[in-house]
Amino acid sequence: MSATPRTPVPTDLDRPLPMSLPRLAEKKRLGEPIVMITAYDYPSAQVAEEAGVDMVLVGDSGAMTVLGYPSTVPVSLDEMIMLARATRRGLTTPLLVCDLPFGSYETSDEHAVSTAQRFVKEAGADAVKLERGGTSVQRARAIVQAGIPVVGHLGLTPQTATALGGYRAQGRTAEAALAVARDALALQEAGCFALVLEAIPAAVTAELMVRLEIPVIGIGAGDATDGQVLVFHDLLGIYDGHVARFAKRYADVRAHMIAGVAEYAAEVRHRNFPAPEHFYSIDEDELRRFRDALVS
Ligand code: KIV
């Protein structure tokens, strides 16, 4: 038996090719905008797949949008892995990036690498994302050296929002903007293949873009970035909590869901549901035999 793996012959040639790191770099080079969205489960992943996005992020925003925590901080590694596994099952084309949750990577390189390896082995992640500069630069380097692609995340980093003074825009003084610039260059030098910039002034982003060679994905960072990311539940209007000013709402799915469930409740209460078209039938003879057996 040959040890060489066989490349499967493609059966559907119209199907888009799976997204890869070189293809993302090529998109940046060609100036083609990169589309990223979060997803946390099988149906949201299928929606992202069918809509043709380039990258899907299993964000720790799922702590709030699907698990109901008050912030991203409490979500555990096991909970994130469960969300990532469900998301993976709904995806074939976009690049799957998974957030390392708070407390799962900060203390040592070994901890960071073993957390990242869990996402790859157990959830089929293509890459992981971690927040902040500072010590996270070395953690990113260690994960990249272990062979796992890493996305950095700077600006408003929700895992450390308390230390940043709350959920507010960052980099609004020259010093603060310089700190973002230094961290961005350090993460690039550490081997991150992409960077997310969240809630920083558009003019600061524009200055950074001239200096960064890796694809930069923005969320509330203006329009100079190579791509944009939005939280699935914000974009579709599913989440009822606070929505940041940068989150454009493209649909009001929550209102449709409430209307649907309310109509179902009303029909059950008025005995309008179920109707005959929802019933199963039984052969008359079988029914008679059944009734006879019941009385005998
Ligand atoms: O957790 C998340 O959804 C994120 C995006 C906002 C980039 O990190």
PDB file of C-alpha atoms and ligand atoms in Angstrom:
ATOM      1  CA  MET A   1       0.000   0.000   0.000  1.00  0.00           C
ATOM      2  CA  SER A   2       1.345   3.446  -0.926  1.00  0.00           C
ATOM      3  CA  ALA A   3       1.859   5.944   1.901  1.00  0.00           C
ATOM      4  CA  THR A   4       1.139   8.844  -0.465  1.00  0.00           C
ATOM      5  CA  PRO A   5      -2.287  10.348   0.284  1.00  0.00           C
ATOM      6  CA  ARG A   6      -4.591  10.358  -2.736  1.00  0.00           C
ATOM      7  CA  THR A   7      -5.974  13.762  -3.722  1.00  0.00           C
ATOM      8  CA  PRO A   8      -9.735  13.356  -4.186  1.00  0.00           C
ATOM      9  CA  VAL A   9     -10.920  14.157  -7.704  1.00  0.00           C
ATOM     10  CA  PRO A  10     -13.193  17.260  -7.459  1.00  0.00           C
ATOM     11  CA  THR A  11     -16.756  16.350  -8.403  1.00  0.00           C
ATOM     12  CA  ASP A  12     -18.287  19.834  -8.327  1.00  0.00           C
ATOM     13  CA  LEU A  13     -16.086  22.207 -10.311  1.00  0.00           C
ATOM     14  CA  ASP A  14     -18.422  25.196  -9.736  1.00  0.00           C
ATOM     15  CA  ARG A  15     -17.875  25.001  -6.001  1.00  0.00           C
ATOM     16  CA  PRO A  16     -15.656  27.809  -4.631  1.00  0.00           C
ATOM     17  CA  LEU A  17     -12.194  26.753  -3.474  1.00  0.00           C
ATOM     18  CA  PRO A  18     -11.660  26.630   0.300  1.00  0.00           C
ATOM     19  CA  MET A  19     -10.164  29.886   1.593  1.00  0.00           C
ATOM     20  CA  SER A  20      -6.479  29.709   2.470  1.00  0.00           C
ATOM     21  CA  LEU A  21      -3.799  32.001   3.905  1.00  0.00           C
ATOM     22  CA  PRO A  22      -2.165  32.570   0.464  1.00  0.00           C
ATOM     23  CA  ARG A  23      -5.574  33.408  -1.057  1.00  0.00           C
ATOM     24  CA  LEU A  24      -6.206  35.977   1.692  1.00  0.00           C
ATOM     25  CA  ALA A  25      -2.785  37.535   1.086  1.00  0.00           C
ATOM     26  CA  GLU A  26      -3.587  37.601  -2.633  1.00  0.00           C
ATOM     27  CA  LYS A  27      -6.906  39.347  -1.936  1.00  0.00           C
ATOM     28  CA  LYS A  28      -5.029  42.027  -0.028  1.00  0.00           C
ATOM     29  CA  ARG A  29      -2.536  42.404  -2.877  1.00  0.00           C
ATOM     30  CA  LEU A  30      -5.349  42.762  -5.431  1.00  0.00           C
ATOM     31  CA  GLY A  31      -7.335  45.152  -3.211  1.00  0.00           C
ATOM     32  CA  GLU A  32     -10.303  42.732  -3.064  1.00  0.00           C
ATOM     33  CA  PRO A  33     -12.253  43.319   0.178  1.00  0.00           C
ATOM     34  CA  ILE A  34     -12.209  40.393   2.643  1.00  0.00           C
ATOM     35  CA  VAL A  35     -15.549  39.490   4.251  1.00  0.00           C
ATOM     36  CA  MET A  36     -15.578  37.991   7.732  1.00  0.00           C
ATOM     37  CA  ILE A  37     -18.507  37.231  10.026  1.00  0.00           C
ATOM     38  CA  THR A  38     -18.888  35.451  13.341  1.00  0.00           C
ATOM     39  CA  ALA A  39     -20.798  32.168  13.698  1.00  0.00           C
ATOM     40  CA  TYR A  40     -21.344  29.961  16.714  1.00  0.00           C
ATOM     41  CA  ASP A  41     -23.325  26.926  15.592  1.00  0.00           C
ATOM     42  CA  TYR A  42     -24.335  24.739  12.645  1.00  0.00           C
ATOM     43  CA  PRO A  43     -27.141  26.927  11.212  1.00  0.00           C
ATOM     44  CA  SER A  44     -25.201  30.214  11.469  1.00  0.00           C
ATOM     45  CA  ALA A  45     -22.200  28.514   9.823  1.00  0.00           C
ATOM     46  CA  GLN A  46     -24.413  27.235   6.995  1.00  0.00           C
ATOM     47  CA  VAL A  47     -25.767  30.760   6.461  1.00  0.00           C
ATOM     48  CA  ALA A  48     -22.217  32.166   6.328  1.00  0.00           C
ATOM     49  CA  GLU A  49     -21.189  29.399   3.910  1.00  0.00           C
ATOM     50  CA  GLU A  50     -24.142  29.970   1.558  1.00  0.00           C
ATOM     51  CA  ALA A  51     -23.703  33.750   1.659  1.00  0.00           C
ATOM     52  CA  GLY A  52     -20.135  33.226   0.412  1.00  0.00           C
ATOM     53  CA  VAL A  53     -18.072  34.941   3.132  1.00  0.00           C
ATOM     54  CA  ASP A  54     -14.282  34.501   3.148  1.00  0.00           C
ATOM     55  CA  MET A  55     -13.642  33.969   6.863  1.00  0.00           C
ATOM     56  CA  VAL A  56     -15.782  32.794   9.776  1.00  0.00           C
ATOM     57  CA  LEU A  57     -14.847  33.655  13.341  1.00  0.00           C
ATOM     58  CA  VAL A  58     -16.127  31.618  16.266  1.00  0.00           C
ATOM     59  CA  GLY A  59     -15.860  34.744  18.391  1.00  0.00           C
ATOM     60  CA  ASP A  60     -15.978  34.752  22.147  1.00  0.00           C
ATOM     61  CA  SER A  61     -18.767  37.299  21.548  1.00  0.00           C
ATOM     62  CA  GLY A  62     -20.768  34.043  21.500  1.00  0.00           C
ATOM     63  CA  ALA A  63     -20.441  34.151  25.288  1.00  0.00           C
ATOM     64  CA  MET A  64     -22.950  37.011  25.165  1.00  0.00           C
ATOM     65  CA  THR A  65     -24.915  36.405  21.951  1.00  0.00           C
ATOM     66  CA  VAL A  66     -25.633  32.686  22.363  1.00  0.00           C
ATOM     67  CA  LEU A  67     -24.692  31.729  25.931  1.00  0.00           C
ATOM     68  CA  GLY A  68     -26.182  34.763  27.698  1.00  0.00           C
ATOM     69  CA  TYR A  69     -23.156  35.774  29.786  1.00  0.00           C
ATOM     70  CA  PRO A  70     -22.855  39.486  30.634  1.00  0.00           C
ATOM     71  CA  SER A  71     -19.416  39.731  28.946  1.00  0.00           C
ATOM     72  CA  THR A  72     -16.918  37.566  27.031  1.00  0.00           C
ATOM     73  CA  VAL A  73     -14.868  36.889  30.165  1.00  0.00           C
ATOM     74  CA  PRO A  74     -16.749  33.938  31.761  1.00  0.00           C
ATOM     75  CA  VAL A  75     -16.883  31.643  28.701  1.00  0.00           C
ATOM     76  CA  SER A  76     -14.815  28.489  29.230  1.00  0.00           C
ATOM     77  CA  LEU A  77     -12.494  26.770  26.777  1.00  0.00           C
ATOM     78  CA  ASP A  78     -14.781  23.725  26.668  1.00  0.00           C
ATOM     79  CA  GLU A  79     -17.780  25.920  25.827  1.00  0.00           C
ATOM     80  CA  MET A  80     -15.832  27.621  23.018  1.00  0.00           C
ATOM     81  CA  ILE A  81     -14.697  24.245  21.662  1.00  0.00           C
ATOM     82  CA  MET A  82     -18.315  23.056  21.597  1.00  0.00           C
ATOM     83  CA  LEU A  83     -19.400  26.155  19.623  1.00  0.00           C
ATOM     84  CA  ALA A  84     -16.412  25.744  17.272  1.00  0.00           C
ATOM     85  CA  ARG A  85     -17.178  22.063  16.583  1.00  0.00           C
ATOM     86  CA  ALA A  86     -20.791  22.858  15.661  1.00  0.00           C
ATOM     87  CA  THR A  87     -19.640  25.722  13.422  1.00  0.00           C
ATOM     88  CA  ARG A  88     -17.069  23.509  11.670  1.00  0.00           C
ATOM     89  CA  ARG A  89     -19.825  21.028  10.744  1.00  0.00           C
ATOM     90  CA  GLY A  90     -21.608  23.780   8.787  1.00  0.00           C
ATOM     91  CA  LEU A  91     -18.576  25.020   6.822  1.00  0.00           C
ATOM     92  CA  THR A  92     -16.538  23.891   3.842  1.00  0.00           C
ATOM     93  CA  THR A  93     -15.292  27.049   2.122  1.00  0.00           C
ATOM     94  CA  PRO A  94     -14.537  29.948   4.515  1.00  0.00           C
ATOM     95  CA  LEU A  95     -11.401  29.944   6.669  1.00  0.00           C
ATOM     96  CA  LEU A  96     -12.424  29.026  10.231  1.00  0.00           C
ATOM     97  CA  VAL A  97     -10.810  31.173  12.941  1.00  0.00           C
ATOM     98  CA  CYS A  98     -11.537  30.492  16.629  1.00  0.00           C
ATOM     99  CA  ASP A  99     -11.132  32.895  19.533  1.00  0.00           C
ATOM    100  CA  LEU A 100      -8.919  31.796  22.418  1.00  0.00           C
ATOM    101  CA  PRO A 101     -11.089  32.671  25.430  1.00  0.00           C
ATOM    102  CA  PHE A 102      -9.949  34.809  28.354  1.00  0.00           C
ATOM    103  CA  GLY A 103      -7.728  32.831  30.733  1.00  0.00           C
ATOM    104  CA  SER A 104      -6.842  30.130  28.201  1.00  0.00           C
ATOM    105  CA  TYR A 105      -3.564  31.531  26.803  1.00  0.00           C
ATOM    106  CA  GLU A 106      -2.139  34.419  28.820  1.00  0.00           C
ATOM    107  CA  THR A 107       0.014  32.737  31.478  1.00  0.00           C
ATOM    108  CA  SER A 108       2.596  30.839  29.384  1.00  0.00           C
ATOM    109  CA  ASP A 109       3.545  29.863  25.851  1.00  0.00           C
ATOM    110  CA  GLU A 110       2.878  26.204  26.712  1.00  0.00           C
ATOM    111  CA  HIS A 111      -0.644  27.023  27.872  1.00  0.00           C
ATOM    112  CA  ALA A 112      -1.304  29.115  24.750  1.00  0.00           C
ATOM    113  CA  VAL A 113      -0.010  26.402  22.392  1.00  0.00           C
ATOM    114  CA  SER A 114      -1.966  23.612  24.059  1.00  0.00           C
ATOM    115  CA  THR A 115      -5.187  25.690  23.941  1.00  0.00           C
ATOM    116  CA  ALA A 116      -4.641  26.478  20.266  1.00  0.00           C
ATOM    117  CA  GLN A 117      -3.943  22.791  19.562  1.00  0.00           C
ATOM    118  CA  ARG A 118      -7.288  21.835  21.129  1.00  0.00           C
ATOM    119  CA  PHE A 119      -9.115  24.117  18.667  1.00  0.00           C
ATOM    120  CA  VAL A 120      -7.279  22.529  15.731  1.00  0.00           C
ATOM    121  CA  LYS A 121      -7.543  18.889  16.868  1.00  0.00           C
ATOM    122  CA  GLU A 122     -11.025  18.886  18.405  1.00  0.00           C
ATOM    123  CA  ALA A 123     -12.834  21.521  16.338  1.00  0.00           C
ATOM    124  CA  GLY A 124     -10.978  21.543  13.012  1.00  0.00           C
ATOM    125  CA  ALA A 125     -10.024  25.228  13.331  1.00  0.00           C
ATOM    126  CA  ASP A 126      -7.851  26.637  10.540  1.00  0.00           C
ATOM    127  CA  ALA A 127      -6.503  29.416  12.774  1.00  0.00           C
ATOM    128  CA  VAL A 128      -6.914  30.992  16.204  1.00  0.00           C
ATOM    129  CA  LYS A 129      -7.292  34.604  17.324  1.00  0.00           C
ATOM    130  CA  LEU A 130      -5.962  36.184  20.507  1.00  0.00           C
ATOM    131  CA  GLU A 131      -6.414  39.653  21.963  1.00  0.00           C
ATOM    132  CA  ARG A 132      -3.988  42.472  22.872  1.00  0.00           C
ATOM    133  CA  GLY A 133      -0.348  43.251  22.285  1.00  0.00           C
ATOM    134  CA  GLY A 134       2.181  43.052  25.144  1.00  0.00           C
ATOM    135  CA  THR A 135       2.558  39.477  26.388  1.00  0.00           C
ATOM    136  CA  SER A 136       0.150  38.250  23.690  1.00  0.00           C
ATOM    137  CA  VAL A 137       2.846  39.007  21.083  1.00  0.00           C
ATOM    138  CA  GLN A 138       5.070  36.268  22.517  1.00  0.00           C
ATOM    139  CA  ARG A 139       2.067  33.903  22.853  1.00  0.00           C
ATOM    140  CA  ALA A 140       1.224  34.531  19.181  1.00  0.00           C
ATOM    141  CA  ARG A 141       4.836  33.796  18.220  1.00  0.00           C
ATOM    142  CA  ALA A 142       4.800  30.514  20.161  1.00  0.00           C
ATOM    143  CA  ILE A 143       1.526  29.359  18.557  1.00  0.00           C
ATOM    144  CA  VAL A 144       2.782  30.254  15.061  1.00  0.00           C
ATOM    145  CA  GLN A 145       6.014  28.343  15.779  1.00  0.00           C
ATOM    146  CA  ALA A 146       3.873  25.350  16.755  1.00  0.00           C
ATOM    147  CA  GLY A 147       2.420  25.461  13.228  1.00  0.00           C
ATOM    148  CA  ILE A 148      -0.943  27.077  13.934  1.00  0.00           C
ATOM    149  CA  PRO A 149      -1.896  30.279  12.061  1.00  0.00           C
ATOM    150  CA  VAL A 150      -2.756  33.227  14.337  1.00  0.00           C
ATOM    151  CA  VAL A 151      -4.873  36.385  13.953  1.00  0.00           C
ATOM    152  CA  GLY A 152      -4.100  39.285  16.317  1.00  0.00           C
ATOM    153  CA  HIS A 153      -6.781  41.598  17.734  1.00  0.00           C
ATOM    154  CA  LEU A 154      -6.065  45.189  18.848  1.00  0.00           C
ATOM    155  CA  GLY A 155      -7.938  48.350  19.768  1.00  0.00           C
ATOM    156  CA  LEU A 156     -11.033  47.573  21.828  1.00  0.00           C
ATOM    157  CA  THR A 157     -10.250  44.125  23.189  1.00  0.00           C
ATOM    158  CA  PRO A 158     -13.407  43.017  25.048  1.00  0.00           C
ATOM    159  CA  GLN A 159     -11.607  40.439  27.253  1.00  0.00           C
ATOM    160  CA  THR A 160      -9.801  43.338  28.993  1.00  0.00           C
ATOM    161  CA  ALA A 161     -12.517  46.002  28.566  1.00  0.00           C
ATOM    162  CA  THR A 162     -12.473  46.844  32.296  1.00  0.00           C
ATOM    163  CA  ALA A 163      -8.779  47.757  32.138  1.00  0.00           C
ATOM    164  CA  LEU A 164      -9.477  49.821  28.993  1.00  0.00           C
ATOM    165  CA  GLY A 165     -12.120  51.889  30.787  1.00  0.00           C
ATOM    166  CA  GLY A 166     -15.136  50.054  29.355  1.00  0.00           C
ATOM    167  CA  TYR A 167     -16.449  49.251  25.886  1.00  0.00           C
ATOM    168  CA  ARG A 168     -15.167  52.429  24.257  1.00  0.00           C
ATOM    169  CA  ALA A 169     -13.112  53.414  21.231  1.00  0.00           C
ATOM    170  CA  GLN A 170      -9.330  53.137  21.677  1.00  0.00           C
ATOM    171  CA  GLY A 171      -6.324  54.928  20.169  1.00  0.00           C
ATOM    172  CA  ARG A 172      -7.853  58.398  20.484  1.00  0.00           C
ATOM    173  CA  THR A 173      -4.720  60.131  21.797  1.00  0.00           C
ATOM    174  CA  ALA A 174      -1.367  60.227  20.004  1.00  0.00           C
ATOM    175  CA  GLU A 175       0.156  58.002  22.725  1.00  0.00           C
ATOM    176  CA  ALA A 176      -2.694  55.485  22.611  1.00  0.00           C
ATOM    177  CA  ALA A 177      -2.605  55.376  18.796  1.00  0.00           C
ATOM    178  CA  LEU A 178       1.179  54.848  18.916  1.00  0.00           C
ATOM    179  CA  ALA A 179       0.689  51.941  21.332  1.00  0.00           C
ATOM    180  CA  VAL A 180      -1.753  50.318  18.862  1.00  0.00           C
ATOM    181  CA  ALA A 181       0.765  50.892  16.041  1.00  0.00           C
ATOM    182  CA  ARG A 182       3.622  49.311  18.020  1.00  0.00           C
ATOM    183  CA  ASP A 183       1.497  46.297  18.978  1.00  0.00           C
ATOM    184  CA  ALA A 184       0.284  45.868  15.380  1.00  0.00           C
ATOM    185  CA  LEU A 185       3.838  45.822  14.024  1.00  0.00           C
ATOM    186  CA  ALA A 186       4.947  43.466  16.817  1.00  0.00           C
ATOM    187  CA  LEU A 187       2.115  41.000  16.088  1.00  0.00           C
ATOM    188  CA  GLN A 188       2.964  41.124  12.381  1.00  0.00           C
ATOM    189  CA  GLU A 189       6.626  40.487  13.192  1.00  0.00           C
ATOM    190  CA  ALA A 190       5.612  37.602  15.500  1.00  0.00           C
ATOM    191  CA  GLY A 191       4.061  35.868  12.482  1.00  0.00           C
ATOM    192  CA  CYS A 192       0.332  36.702  12.692  1.00  0.00           C
ATOM    193  CA  PHE A 193      -1.144  36.246   9.224  1.00  0.00           C
ATOM    194  CA  ALA A 194      -3.923  38.805   9.815  1.00  0.00           C
ATOM    195  CA  LEU A 195      -5.033  41.417  12.301  1.00  0.00           C
ATOM    196  CA  VAL A 196      -8.435  42.543  13.600  1.00  0.00           C
ATOM    197  CA  LEU A 197      -8.661  46.228  14.565  1.00  0.00           C
ATOM    198  CA  GLU A 198     -11.696  47.069  16.697  1.00  0.00           C
ATOM    199  CA  ALA A 199     -13.102  50.522  17.516  1.00  0.00           C
ATOM    200  CA  ILE A 200     -10.218  52.830  16.666  1.00  0.00           C
ATOM    201  CA  PRO A 201     -10.376  56.109  14.727  1.00  0.00           C
ATOM    202  CA  ALA A 202     -10.537  55.702  10.949  1.00  0.00           C
ATOM    203  CA  ALA A 203      -7.604  58.114  10.499  1.00  0.00           C
ATOM    204  CA  VAL A 204      -5.414  56.022  12.836  1.00  0.00           C
ATOM    205  CA  THR A 205      -6.304  52.882  10.861  1.00  0.00           C
ATOM    206  CA  ALA A 206      -5.386  54.634   7.608  1.00  0.00           C
ATOM    207  CA  GLU A 207      -1.907  55.423   8.976  1.00  0.00           C
ATOM    208  CA  LEU A 208      -1.443  51.818  10.130  1.00  0.00           C
ATOM    209  CA  MET A 209      -2.515  50.382   6.774  1.00  0.00           C
ATOM    210  CA  VAL A 210       0.464  51.991   5.050  1.00  0.00           C
ATOM    211  CA  ARG A 211       2.789  50.174   7.459  1.00  0.00           C
ATOM    212  CA  LEU A 212       1.177  46.712   7.647  1.00  0.00           C
ATOM    213  CA  GLU A 213       1.792  43.944   5.120  1.00  0.00           C
ATOM    214  CA  ILE A 214      -0.693  41.402   6.508  1.00  0.00           C
ATOM    215  CA  PRO A 215      -4.468  41.575   5.830  1.00  0.00           C
ATOM    216  CA  VAL A 216      -6.250  43.830   8.317  1.00  0.00           C
ATOM    217  CA  ILE A 217      -9.915  43.237   9.141  1.00  0.00           C
ATOM    218  CA  GLY A 218     -11.785  46.128  10.737  1.00  0.00           C
ATOM    219  CA  ILE A 219     -14.770  46.417  13.044  1.00  0.00           C
ATOM    220  CA  GLY A 220     -15.441  50.044  13.872  1.00  0.00           C
ATOM    221  CA  ALA A 221     -12.025  50.947  12.448  1.00  0.00           C
ATOM    222  CA  GLY A 222     -13.113  52.881   9.349  1.00  0.00           C
ATOM    223  CA  ASP A 223     -12.975  51.885   5.700  1.00  0.00           C
ATOM    224  CA  ALA A 224      -9.231  51.718   5.010  1.00  0.00           C
ATOM    225  CA  THR A 225      -8.865  48.088   6.146  1.00  0.00           C
ATOM    226  CA  ASP A 226      -8.571  45.099   3.802  1.00  0.00           C
ATOM    227  CA  GLY A 227     -11.842  43.683   5.096  1.00  0.00           C
ATOM    228  CA  GLN A 228     -14.648  43.961   7.621  1.00  0.00           C
ATOM    229  CA  VAL A 229     -16.035  41.696  10.326  1.00  0.00           C
ATOM    230  CA  LEU A 230     -19.424  41.911  12.053  1.00  0.00           C
ATOM    231  CA  VAL A 231     -21.064  39.843  14.760  1.00  0.00           C
ATOM    232  CA  PHE A 232     -23.726  37.578  13.191  1.00  0.00           C
ATOM    233  CA  HIS A 233     -26.368  38.461  15.787  1.00  0.00           C
ATOM    234  CA  ASP A 234     -25.772  42.236  15.451  1.00  0.00           C
ATOM    235  CA  LEU A 235     -25.863  42.140  11.643  1.00  0.00           C
ATOM    236  CA  LEU A 236     -29.109  40.151  11.518  1.00  0.00           C
ATOM    237  CA  GLY A 237     -30.803  41.775  14.505  1.00  0.00           C
ATOM    238  CA  ILE A 238     -31.039  38.602  16.601  1.00  0.00           C
ATOM    239  CA  TYR A 239     -29.369  39.883  19.771  1.00  0.00           C
ATOM    240  CA  ASP A 240     -31.336  42.013  22.227  1.00  0.00           C
ATOM    241  CA  GLY A 241     -28.392  43.476  24.216  1.00  0.00           C
ATOM    242  CA  HIS A 242     -26.373  46.656  23.634  1.00  0.00           C
ATOM    243  CA  VAL A 243     -25.291  47.116  20.021  1.00  0.00           C
ATOM    244  CA  ALA A 244     -22.171  49.175  19.273  1.00  0.00           C
ATOM    245  CA  ARG A 245     -22.406  52.131  16.876  1.00  0.00           C
ATOM    246  CA  PHE A 246     -20.235  50.294  14.324  1.00  0.00           C
ATOM    247  CA  ALA A 247     -22.653  47.364  14.075  1.00  0.00           C
ATOM    248  CA  LYS A 248     -24.859  47.970  11.038  1.00  0.00           C
ATOM    249  CA  ARG A 249     -28.114  46.013  11.192  1.00  0.00           C
ATOM    250  CA  TYR A 250     -29.047  44.393   7.858  1.00  0.00           C
ATOM    251  CA  ALA A 251     -32.161  42.548   9.065  1.00  0.00           C
ATOM    252  CA  ASP A 252     -34.523  42.309  12.035  1.00  0.00           C
ATOM    253  CA  VAL A 253     -34.619  38.537  12.443  1.00  0.00           C
ATOM    254  CA  ARG A 254     -35.502  38.707  16.167  1.00  0.00           C
ATOM    255  CA  ALA A 255     -38.777  40.507  15.382  1.00  0.00           C
ATOM    256  CA  HIS A 256     -39.618  37.804  12.800  1.00  0.00           C
ATOM    257  CA  MET A 257     -38.781  35.054  15.299  1.00  0.00           C
ATOM    258  CA  ILE A 258     -40.958  36.595  18.021  1.00  0.00           C
ATOM    259  CA  ALA A 259     -43.827  37.093  15.540  1.00  0.00           C
ATOM    260  CA  GLY A 260     -43.545  33.460  14.410  1.00  0.00           C
ATOM    261  CA  VAL A 261     -43.501  32.017  17.941  1.00  0.00           C
ATOM    262  CA  ALA A 262     -46.347  34.350  19.034  1.00  0.00           C
ATOM    263  CA  GLU A 263     -48.477  33.217  16.067  1.00  0.00           C
ATOM    264  CA  TYR A 264     -47.781  29.556  16.920  1.00  0.00           C
ATOM    265  CA  ALA A 265     -48.801  30.198  20.556  1.00  0.00           C
ATOM    266  CA  ALA A 266     -52.019  31.927  19.462  1.00  0.00           C
ATOM    267  CA  GLU A 267     -52.931  29.103  17.049  1.00  0.00           C
ATOM    268  CA  VAL A 268     -52.385  26.437  19.720  1.00  0.00           C
ATOM    269  CA  ARG A 269     -54.489  28.406  22.193  1.00  0.00           C
ATOM    270  CA  HIS A 270     -57.299  28.859  19.633  1.00  0.00           C
ATOM    271  CA  ARG A 271     -57.004  25.204  18.550  1.00  0.00           C
ATOM    272  CA  ASN A 272     -56.136  26.255  14.971  1.00  0.00           C
ATOM    273  CA  PHE A 273     -52.920  24.219  15.074  1.00  0.00           C
ATOM    274  CA  PRO A 274     -52.417  21.397  14.293  1.00  0.00           C
ATOM    275  CA  ALA A 275     -54.736  21.196  11.262  1.00  0.00           C
ATOM    276  CA  PRO A 276     -55.588  17.996   9.292  1.00  0.00           C
ATOM    277  CA  GLU A 277     -52.620  18.511   6.933  1.00  0.00           C
ATOM    278  CA  HIS A 278     -50.298  18.003   9.924  1.00  0.00           C
ATOM    279  CA  PHE A 279     -51.938  14.685  10.959  1.00  0.00           C
ATOM    280  CA  TYR A 280     -50.755  11.125  10.197  1.00  0.00           C
ATOM    281  CA  SER A 281     -53.370   8.652   8.964  1.00  0.00           C
ATOM    282  CA  ILE A 282     -53.959   4.974   9.725  1.00  0.00           C
ATOM    283  CA  ASP A 283     -55.665   2.414   7.524  1.00  0.00           C
ATOM    284  CA  GLU A 284     -59.378   1.975   8.491  1.00  0.00           C
ATOM    285  CA  ASP A 285     -58.975  -1.793   9.026  1.00  0.00           C
ATOM    286  CA  GLU A 286     -55.974  -1.289  11.269  1.00  0.00           C
ATOM    287  CA  LEU A 287     -57.866   1.303  13.270  1.00  0.00           C
ATOM    288  CA  ARG A 288     -60.850  -1.051  13.686  1.00  0.00           C
ATOM    289  CA  ARG A 289     -58.555  -3.896  14.823  1.00  0.00           C
ATOM    290  CA  PHE A 290     -56.849  -1.528  17.247  1.00  0.00           C
ATOM    291  CA  ARG A 291     -60.197  -0.409  18.714  1.00  0.00           C
ATOM    292  CA  ASP A 292     -61.418  -3.999  19.010  1.00  0.00           C
ATOM    293  CA  ALA A 293     -58.219  -4.966  20.813  1.00  0.00           C
ATOM    294  CA  LEU A 294     -58.651  -2.089  23.235  1.00  0.00           C
ATOM    295  CA  VAL A 295     -62.143  -3.211  24.325  1.00  0.00           C
ATOM    296  CA  SER A 296     -61.430  -6.967  24.453  1.00  0.00           C
TER     297      SER A 296
HETATM  298  O1  KIV B   1     -15.594  37.854  19.550  1.00  0.00           O
HETATM  299  C1  KIV B   1     -15.814  38.455  18.491  1.00  0.00           C
HETATM  300  O2  KIV B   1     -16.897  38.385  17.901  1.00  0.00           O
HETATM  301  C2  KIV B   1     -14.746  39.282  17.942  1.00  0.00           C
HETATM  302  C3  KIV B   1     -15.092  40.180  16.799  1.00  0.00           C
HETATM  303  C4  KIV B   1     -15.839  41.357  17.282  1.00  0.00           C
HETATM  304  C5  KIV B   1     -13.906  40.571  16.015  1.00  0.00           C
HETATM  305  O3  KIV B   1     -13.646  39.236  18.416  1.00  0.00           O
END
